[in-house]
PDB file of C-alpha atoms in Angstrom:
ATOM      1  CA  MET D  28     212.007 113.574  42.362  1.00 47.00           C
ATOM      2  CA  THR D  29     208.548 114.740  44.183  1.00 86.00           C
ATOM      3  CA  ASP D  30     205.021 113.395  43.383  1.00 92.00           C
ATOM      4  CA  GLN D  31     203.108 114.590  40.884  1.00 97.00           C
ATOM      5  CA  TRP D  32     199.020 113.976  41.202  1.00 98.00           C
ATOM      6  CA  LEU D  33     195.663 114.969  40.701  1.00 98.00           C
ATOM      7  CA  PHE D  34     192.585 114.555  42.640  1.00 98.00           C
ATOM      8  CA  LYS D  35     189.010 115.727  41.575  1.00 98.00           C
ATOM      9  CA  SER D  36     186.415 114.673  43.451  1.00 98.00           C
ATOM     10  CA  GLU D  37     182.959 115.133  43.480  1.00 98.00           C
ATOM     11  CA  THR D  38     182.235 114.994  47.511  1.00 98.00           C
ATOM     12  CA  TYR D  39     180.056 114.936  49.716  1.00 98.00           C
ATOM     13  CA  ASP D  40     180.305 116.027  53.953  1.00 98.00           C
ATOM     14  CA  ASN D  41     178.156 115.906  56.057  1.00 98.00           C
ATOM     15  CA  CYS D  42     179.402 117.107  60.116  1.00 98.00           C
ATOM     16  CA  ASN D  43     177.111 117.022  63.449  1.00 97.00           C
ATOM     17  CA  CYS D  44     176.844 121.195  63.073  1.00 96.00           C
ATOM     18  CA  GLN D  45     174.021 123.192  62.063  1.00 94.00           C
ATOM     19  CA  ILE D  46     174.070 125.209  58.943  1.00 91.00           C
ATOM     20  CA  ASN D  47     176.186 127.323  59.693  1.00 89.00           C
ATOM     21  CA  CYS D  48     178.969 125.353  60.227  1.00 92.00           C
ATOM     22  CA  GLY D  49     181.781 127.288  62.296  1.00 89.00           C
ATOM     23  CA  CYS D  50     184.993 126.029  59.887  1.00 91.00           C
ATOM     24  CA  GLN D  51     183.554 128.338  57.203  1.00 90.00           C
ATOM     25  CA  PHE D  52     182.039 131.151  58.921  1.00 88.00           C
ATOM     26  CA  ASN D  53     184.758 131.349  61.205  1.00 88.00           C
ATOM     27  CA  LEU D  54     182.665 130.997  64.719  1.00 91.00           C
ATOM     28  CA  PRO D  55     182.587 128.123  66.966  1.00 93.00           C
ATOM     29  CA  SER D  56     181.294 124.385  66.818  1.00 95.00           C
ATOM     30  CA  THR D  57     177.502 124.458  67.227  1.00 95.00           C
ATOM     31  CA  ASN D  58     177.953 121.953  69.704  1.00 94.00           C
ATOM     32  CA  GLY D  59     181.042 122.246  71.600  1.00 95.00           C
ATOM     33  CA  TYR D  60     183.048 119.032  69.621  1.00 97.00           C
ATOM     34  CA  CYS D  61     183.828 118.251  65.693  1.00 97.00           C
ATOM     35  CA  GLN D  62     181.956 114.839  63.454  1.00 98.00           C
ATOM     36  CA  SER D  63     182.481 114.607  59.823  1.00 98.00           C
ATOM     37  CA  ALA D  64     181.553 112.482  57.083  1.00 98.00           C
ATOM     38  CA  TYR D  65     183.588 112.878  53.849  1.00 98.00           C
ATOM     39  CA  ILE D  66     183.011 111.072  50.759  1.00 98.00           C
ATOM     40  CA  GLY D  67     184.277 111.253  47.551  1.00 98.00           C
ATOM     41  CA  HIS D  68     184.036 109.920  43.495  1.00 98.00           C
ATOM     42  CA  ILE D  69     186.875 110.027  41.763  1.00 98.00           C
ATOM     43  CA  VAL D  70     186.321 112.314  38.232  1.00 98.00           C
ATOM     44  CA  GLU D  71     189.501 113.125  37.548  1.00 98.00           C
ATOM     45  CA  GLY D  72     192.770 111.626  38.686  1.00 98.00           C
ATOM     46  CA  HIS D  73     196.365 110.197  38.907  1.00 98.00           C
ATOM     47  CA  PHE D  74     199.183 109.589  41.376  1.00 98.00           C
ATOM     48  CA  ASN D  75     202.482 109.808  38.978  1.00 97.00           C
ATOM     49  CA  ASP D  76     201.542 106.895  36.850  1.00 97.00           C
ATOM     50  CA  THR D  77     198.692 105.320  38.799  1.00 98.00           C
ATOM     51  CA  PRO D  78     195.134 106.511  37.370  1.00 98.00           C
ATOM     52  CA  LEU D  79     192.679 106.986  40.451  1.00 98.00           C
ATOM     53  CA  VAL D  80     189.179 107.634  37.709  1.00 98.00           C
ATOM     54  CA  GLY D  81     185.724 106.302  39.000  1.00 98.00           C
ATOM     55  CA  LEU D  82     187.757 105.362  42.734  1.00 98.00           C
ATOM     56  CA  ASN D  83     185.248 106.051  46.135  1.00 98.00           C
ATOM     57  CA  TRP D  84     186.533 107.258  49.386  1.00 98.00           C
ATOM     58  CA  ALA D  85     185.662 108.625  52.428  1.00 98.00           C
ATOM     59  CA  VAL D  86     187.669 109.944  55.374  1.00 98.00           C
ATOM     60  CA  LEU D  87     185.789 109.810  59.058  1.00 98.00           C
ATOM     61  CA  TYR D  88     186.833 112.271  61.688  1.00 98.00           C
ATOM     62  CA  LYS D  89     185.830 113.031  65.053  1.00 98.00           C
ATOM     63  CA  TRP D  90     187.494 115.353  67.780  1.00 98.00           C
ATOM     64  CA  PRO D  91     186.365 115.713  71.211  1.00 97.00           C
ATOM     65  CA  GLY D  92     186.200 119.443  70.863  1.00 97.00           C
ATOM     66  CA  GLU D  93     186.914 122.613  68.692  1.00 96.00           C
ATOM     67  CA  ILE D  94     189.200 120.886  66.007  1.00 96.00           C
ATOM     68  CA  LYS D  95     191.790 123.704  66.589  1.00 95.00           C
ATOM     69  CA  ASP D  96     192.735 122.113  69.641  1.00 96.00           C
ATOM     70  CA  GLY D  97     193.472 118.183  67.979  1.00 96.00           C
ATOM     71  CA  ASN D  98     193.080 115.413  69.795  1.00 98.00           C
ATOM     72  CA  GLY D  99     191.180 113.941  66.588  1.00 98.00           C
ATOM     73  CA  LYS D 100     190.200 111.261  65.791  1.00 98.00           C
ATOM     74  CA  ARG D 101     190.488 109.399  61.586  1.00 98.00           C
ATOM     75  CA  GLN D 102     189.319 106.307  59.962  1.00 98.00           C
ATOM     76  CA  ILE D 103     190.020 106.166  55.719  1.00 98.00           C
ATOM     77  CA  VAL D 104     187.896 104.200  53.804  1.00 98.00           C
ATOM     78  CA  ILE D 105     188.884 103.606  50.520  1.00 98.00           C
ATOM     79  CA  ASP D 106     186.663 101.803  47.724  1.00 98.00           C
ATOM     80  CA  GLU D 107     187.379  97.993  47.685  1.00 98.00           C
ATOM     81  CA  ARG D 108     187.891  97.904  43.732  1.00 98.00           C
ATOM     82  CA  ALA D 109     191.169  99.507  44.170  1.00 98.00           C
ATOM     83  CA  ASP D 110     194.476  97.638  43.304  1.00 98.00           C
ATOM     84  CA  GLN D 111     196.871  97.160  45.645  1.00 98.00           C
ATOM     85  CA  ALA D 112     198.948 100.846  43.671  1.00 98.00           C
ATOM     86  CA  GLN D 113     195.411 102.413  43.729  1.00 98.00           C
ATOM     87  CA  ARG D 114     195.081 101.625  47.089  1.00 98.00           C
ATOM     88  CA  ILE D 115     198.264 102.751  48.835  1.00 98.00           C
ATOM     89  CA  ALA D 116     197.674 106.667  46.057  1.00 98.00           C
ATOM     90  CA  LEU D 117     194.728 107.201  46.958  1.00 98.00           C
ATOM     91  CA  GLU D 118     195.344 106.620  50.939  1.00 98.00           C
ATOM     92  CA  THR D 119     198.669 108.579  50.484  1.00 98.00           C
ATOM     93  CA  ILE D 120     196.080 111.443  49.413  1.00 98.00           C
ATOM     94  CA  VAL D 121     193.568 111.998  51.308  1.00 98.00           C
ATOM     95  CA  SER D 122     196.218 110.620  54.888  1.00 97.00           C
ATOM     96  CA  GLY D 123     197.395 114.416  53.426  1.00 96.00           C
ATOM     97  CA  GLU D 124     200.896 112.831  53.569  1.00 94.00           C
ATOM     98  CA  ALA D 125     201.689 113.799  49.674  1.00 92.00           C
ATOM     99  CA  CYS D 126     200.947 117.105  49.580  1.00 94.00           C
ATOM    100  CA  LYS D 127     202.490 120.475  51.376  1.00 94.00           C
ATOM    101  CA  PRO D 128     201.736 120.970  54.815  1.00 94.00           C
ATOM    102  CA  LEU D 129     198.722 122.025  55.647  1.00 95.00           C
ATOM    103  CA  SER D 130     198.248 122.887  51.776  1.00 95.00           C
ATOM    104  CA  ASN D 131     194.630 120.998  51.444  1.00 96.00           C
ATOM    105  CA  VAL D 132     191.752 119.988  54.142  1.00 97.00           C
ATOM    106  CA  PHE D 133     193.124 116.206  54.199  1.00 98.00           C
ATOM    107  CA  SER D 134     197.022 117.553  55.818  1.00 97.00           C
ATOM    108  CA  VAL D 135     195.375 120.072  57.794  1.00 97.00           C
ATOM    109  CA  PHE D 136     192.390 118.015  59.722  1.00 98.00           C
ATOM    110  CA  ALA D 137     195.289 115.113  60.128  1.00 98.00           C
ATOM    111  CA  SER D 138     197.446 117.852  61.489  1.00 98.00           C
ATOM    112  CA  THR D 139     194.616 118.037  64.360  1.00 98.00           C
ATOM    113  CA  CYS D 140     194.321 114.164  65.013  1.00 98.00           C
ATOM    114  CA  SER D 141     196.216 112.163  67.709  1.00 98.00           C
ATOM    115  CA  GLU D 142     194.393 108.658  67.067  1.00 98.00           C
ATOM    116  CA  PHE D 143     194.520 107.370  63.834  1.00 98.00           C
ATOM    117  CA  CYS D 144     192.476 104.271  62.574  1.00 98.00           C
ATOM    118  CA  GLU D 145     193.046 101.152  60.682  1.00 97.00           C
ATOM    119  CA  THR D 146     192.365 102.080  57.166  1.00 98.00           C
ATOM    120  CA  LEU D 147     188.952 100.130  55.741  1.00 98.00           C
ATOM    121  CA  PHE D 148     188.851  98.471  51.644  1.00 98.00           C
ATOM    122  CA  LEU D 149     184.922  98.603  51.343  1.00 98.00           C
ATOM    123  CA  PRO D 150     182.370  98.901  48.678  1.00 98.00           C
ATOM    124  CA  ILE D 151     181.514 102.709  48.689  1.00 98.00           C
ATOM    125  CA  ASP D 152     177.695 102.879  47.122  1.00 98.00           C
ATOM    126  CA  ILE D 153     177.855 106.891  46.815  1.00 98.00           C
ATOM    127  CA  GLU D 154     174.688 108.806  45.142  1.00 97.00           C
ATOM    128  CA  ALA D 155     175.601 113.308  44.842  1.00 97.00           C
ATOM    129  CA  ASP D 156     174.215 115.523  43.146  1.00 97.00           C
ATOM    130  CA  LEU D 157     175.981 118.245  43.991  1.00 97.00           C
ATOM    131  CA  GLU D 158     173.650 120.909  41.931  1.00 95.00           C
ATOM    132  CA  GLY D 159     170.250 119.085  43.745  1.00 96.00           C
ATOM    133  CA  ARG D 160     171.859 119.002  46.895  1.00 97.00           C
ATOM    134  CA  THR D 161     171.051 115.588  47.922  1.00 98.00           C
ATOM    135  CA  ALA D 162     172.769 112.321  48.319  1.00 98.00           C
ATOM    136  CA  ARG D 163     172.425 108.843  49.284  1.00 98.00           C
ATOM    137  CA  VAL D 164     175.641 106.586  50.820  1.00 98.00           C
ATOM    138  CA  GLU D 165     176.326 103.760  52.277  1.00 98.00           C
ATOM    139  CA  ILE D 166     179.355 101.878  53.598  1.00 98.00           C
ATOM    140  CA  PRO D 167     178.076  98.168  54.458  1.00 97.00           C
ATOM    141  CA  GLY D 168     178.272  97.484  58.592  1.00 96.00           C
ATOM    142  CA  ILE D 169     180.021 101.060  58.680  1.00 97.00           C
ATOM    143  CA  LEU D 170     178.116 104.543  57.416  1.00 98.00           C
ATOM    144  CA  LYS D 171     174.854 105.170  56.350  1.00 98.00           C
ATOM    145  CA  SER D 172     174.481 108.684  55.095  1.00 98.00           C
ATOM    146  CA  LYS D 173     171.267 111.005  53.146  1.00 98.00           C
ATOM    147  CA  ALA D 174     170.573 114.891  51.875  1.00 98.00           C
ATOM    148  CA  GLY D 175     168.814 116.795  50.767  1.00 98.00           C
ATOM    149  CA  PRO D 176     168.193 120.807  50.491  1.00 97.00           C
ATOM    150  CA  LYS D 177     167.044 122.738  53.257  1.00 96.00           C
ATOM    151  CA  ILE D 178     163.510 123.722  52.256  1.00 96.00           C
ATOM    152  CA  ASN D 179     161.820 126.976  53.042  1.00 95.00           C
ATOM    153  CA  GLU D 180     159.351 127.056  55.686  1.00 92.00           C
ATOM    154  CA  PHE D 181     157.139 129.758  54.008  1.00 95.00           C
ATOM    155  CA  THR D 182     156.781 127.460  49.693  1.00 96.00           C
ATOM    156  CA  GLY D 183     158.334 124.595  50.529  1.00 95.00           C
ATOM    157  CA  GLU D 184     160.276 125.002  47.960  1.00 96.00           C
ATOM    158  CA  PRO D 185     163.940 124.745  48.125  1.00 95.00           C
ATOM    159  CA  PHE D 186     166.207 126.825  49.590  1.00 94.00           C
ATOM    160  CA  HIS D 187     169.492 127.708  47.748  1.00 94.00           C
ATOM    161  CA  ILE D 188     172.376 128.290  49.932  1.00 94.00           C
ATOM    162  CA  ALA D 189     175.870 128.516  48.251  1.00 95.00           C
ATOM    163  CA  LEU D 190     178.887 129.613  49.759  1.00 94.00           C
ATOM    164  CA  ALA D 191     182.160 130.987  47.809  1.00 93.00           C
ATOM    165  CA  ARG D 192     185.318 130.356  48.806  1.00 89.00           C
ATOM    166  CA  PRO D 193     187.938 132.283  46.347  1.00 85.00           C
ATOM    167  CA  SER D 194     190.962 132.619  48.791  1.00 86.00           C
ATOM    168  CA  GLY D 195     191.854 131.835  52.338  1.00 83.00           C
ATOM    169  CA  SER D 196     189.809 128.245  51.750  1.00 91.00           C
ATOM    170  CA  PHE D 197     191.984 125.293  52.074  1.00 94.00           C
ATOM    171  CA  GLU D 198     189.243 122.789  50.981  1.00 96.00           C
ATOM    172  CA  PHE D 199     187.088 124.492  48.086  1.00 96.00           C
ATOM    173  CA  THR D 200     186.411 127.043  45.800  1.00 95.00           C
ATOM    174  CA  TYR D 201     182.416 126.950  45.746  1.00 96.00           C
ATOM    175  CA  ALA D 202     180.608 125.013  47.738  1.00 97.00           C
ATOM    176  CA  GLU D 203     176.387 123.992  48.038  1.00 97.00           C
ATOM    177  CA  LEU D 204     174.152 124.022  50.529  1.00 97.00           C
ATOM    178  CA  GLY D 205     172.084 121.082  52.583  1.00 98.00           C
ATOM    179  CA  LEU D 206     171.116 118.990  55.336  1.00 98.00           C
ATOM    180  CA  GLY D 207     172.359 115.420  55.942  1.00 98.00           C
ATOM    181  CA  THR D 208     171.690 112.999  58.655  1.00 98.00           C
ATOM    182  CA  THR D 209     174.392 110.118  59.073  1.00 98.00           C
ATOM    183  CA  SER D 210     174.799 107.425  61.432  1.00 98.00           C
ATOM    184  CA  VAL D 211     178.273 105.346  61.482  1.00 98.00           C
ATOM    185  CA  THR D 212     178.923 102.043  63.047  1.00 98.00           C
ATOM    186  CA  GLY D 213     183.095 100.742  64.597  1.00 97.00           C
ATOM    187  CA  ASP D 214     185.628 102.289  66.064  1.00 97.00           C
ATOM    188  CA  MET D 215     184.204 106.083  64.824  1.00 98.00           C
ATOM    189  CA  GLU D 216     180.824 105.548  66.417  1.00 98.00           C
ATOM    190  CA  MET D 217     178.777 108.885  65.772  1.00 98.00           C
ATOM    191  CA  ALA D 218     174.746 110.046  64.440  1.00 98.00           C
ATOM    192  CA  PHE D 219     173.719 113.301  63.391  1.00 97.00           C
ATOM    193  CA  GLU D 220     170.437 114.763  62.467  1.00 98.00           C
ATOM    194  CA  ASP D 221     169.221 117.583  59.464  1.00 97.00           C
ATOM    195  CA  THR D 222     172.656 119.030  60.411  1.00 98.00           C
ATOM    196  CA  TRP D 223     175.139 120.249  57.828  1.00 97.00           C
ATOM    197  CA  ALA D 224     175.870 119.401  54.606  1.00 98.00           C
ATOM    198  CA  LEU D 225     178.153 120.570  51.387  1.00 97.00           C
ATOM    199  CA  PHE D 226     178.449 119.172  48.414  1.00 98.00           C
ATOM    200  CA  CYS D 227     181.421 120.765  46.506  1.00 97.00           C
ATOM    201  CA  ILE D 228     184.048 119.450  43.907  1.00 97.00           C
ATOM    202  CA  HIS D 229     187.433 118.306  45.715  1.00 98.00           C
ATOM    203  CA  HIS D 230     190.560 119.923  43.655  1.00 97.00           C
ATOM    204  CA  PHE D 231     193.787 119.461  44.954  1.00 97.00           C
ATOM    205  CA  ASN D 232     197.631 118.553  43.575  1.00 97.00           C
ATOM    206  CA  GLN D 233     200.825 118.129  44.844  1.00 97.00           C
ATOM    207  CA  ASP D 234     201.063 121.987  45.765  1.00 96.00           C
ATOM    208  CA  GLY D 235     197.627 122.250  47.390  1.00 96.00           C
ATOM    209  CA  LEU D 236     194.060 123.841  46.315  1.00 96.00           C
ATOM    210  CA  VAL D 237     193.754 124.179  43.034  1.00 96.00           C
ATOM    211  CA  ARG D 238     191.963 127.564  42.914  1.00 92.00           C
ATOM    212  CA  GLU D 239     190.011 127.005  39.584  1.00 89.00           C
ATOM    213  CA  ARG D 240     186.445 128.396  39.355  1.00 89.00           C
ATOM    214  CA  SER D 241     183.800 124.850  39.884  1.00 90.00           C
ATOM    215  CA  ARG D 242     181.594 123.843  37.404  1.00 91.00           C
ATOM    216  CA  LEU D 243     178.334 123.972  40.146  1.00 93.00           C
ATOM    217  CA  THR D 244     178.849 127.728  39.403  1.00 91.00           C
ATOM    218  CA  ALA D 245     177.935 127.083  36.079  1.00 89.00           C
ATOM    219  CA  TRP D 246     174.046 128.610  37.038  1.00 87.00           C
ATOM    220  CA  LEU D 247     175.822 132.157  38.152  1.00 85.00           C
ATOM    221  CA  GLY D 248     176.583 133.033  34.393  1.00 80.00           C
ATOM    222  CA  ALA D 249     172.444 133.085  33.886  1.00 74.00           C
ATOM    223  CA  LEU D 250     172.272 136.296  35.908  1.00 68.00           C
ATOM    224  CA  TRP D 251     174.613 138.553  33.522  1.00 58.00           C
TER     225      TRP D 251
END
């Protein structure tokens, strides 16, 4: 029987591109190579009968060139609070092994990686305000990251930028954008400052991306 699962995560992503990340705008990367840190908190989720709500996760990626050219490197970090069944379930999902091929971001990125580091089980301290476009993350001994909204240089106020992807995306239907700073040590050593930060709801199941309107779009109702 095919595994039945749901993964709904409030996710913060910081990569080394400028705020017009080529992944979303069908452009080359800013620097000619890609590095990225995804960190999330599961608000709804299960893998068959194994509950996943409340757990945190992270996936770190590095590519020597454009993502499409492959030869990437990946490391998964799973919340140390997860029990053995939850660890297996969550690692299976974020490794991209539990869905139709290329139907979500984990599967697509896995297909471009050739080196897979040992999965780590560590505390993942994440505070993220998706609507406010702020985040603070620490994984002891591995990662520190923070993010905030881009600031309008003329007014000094937060500059609101968002992306709607009702079709064509394997990652999200809507995301808020800001700027982040991340440093990573260990097998995935990397660092970038004031670069692309994305705040979204990752909503996947065994068939791929669940295309429904994100709660982050609630503010749009005030315009009509």
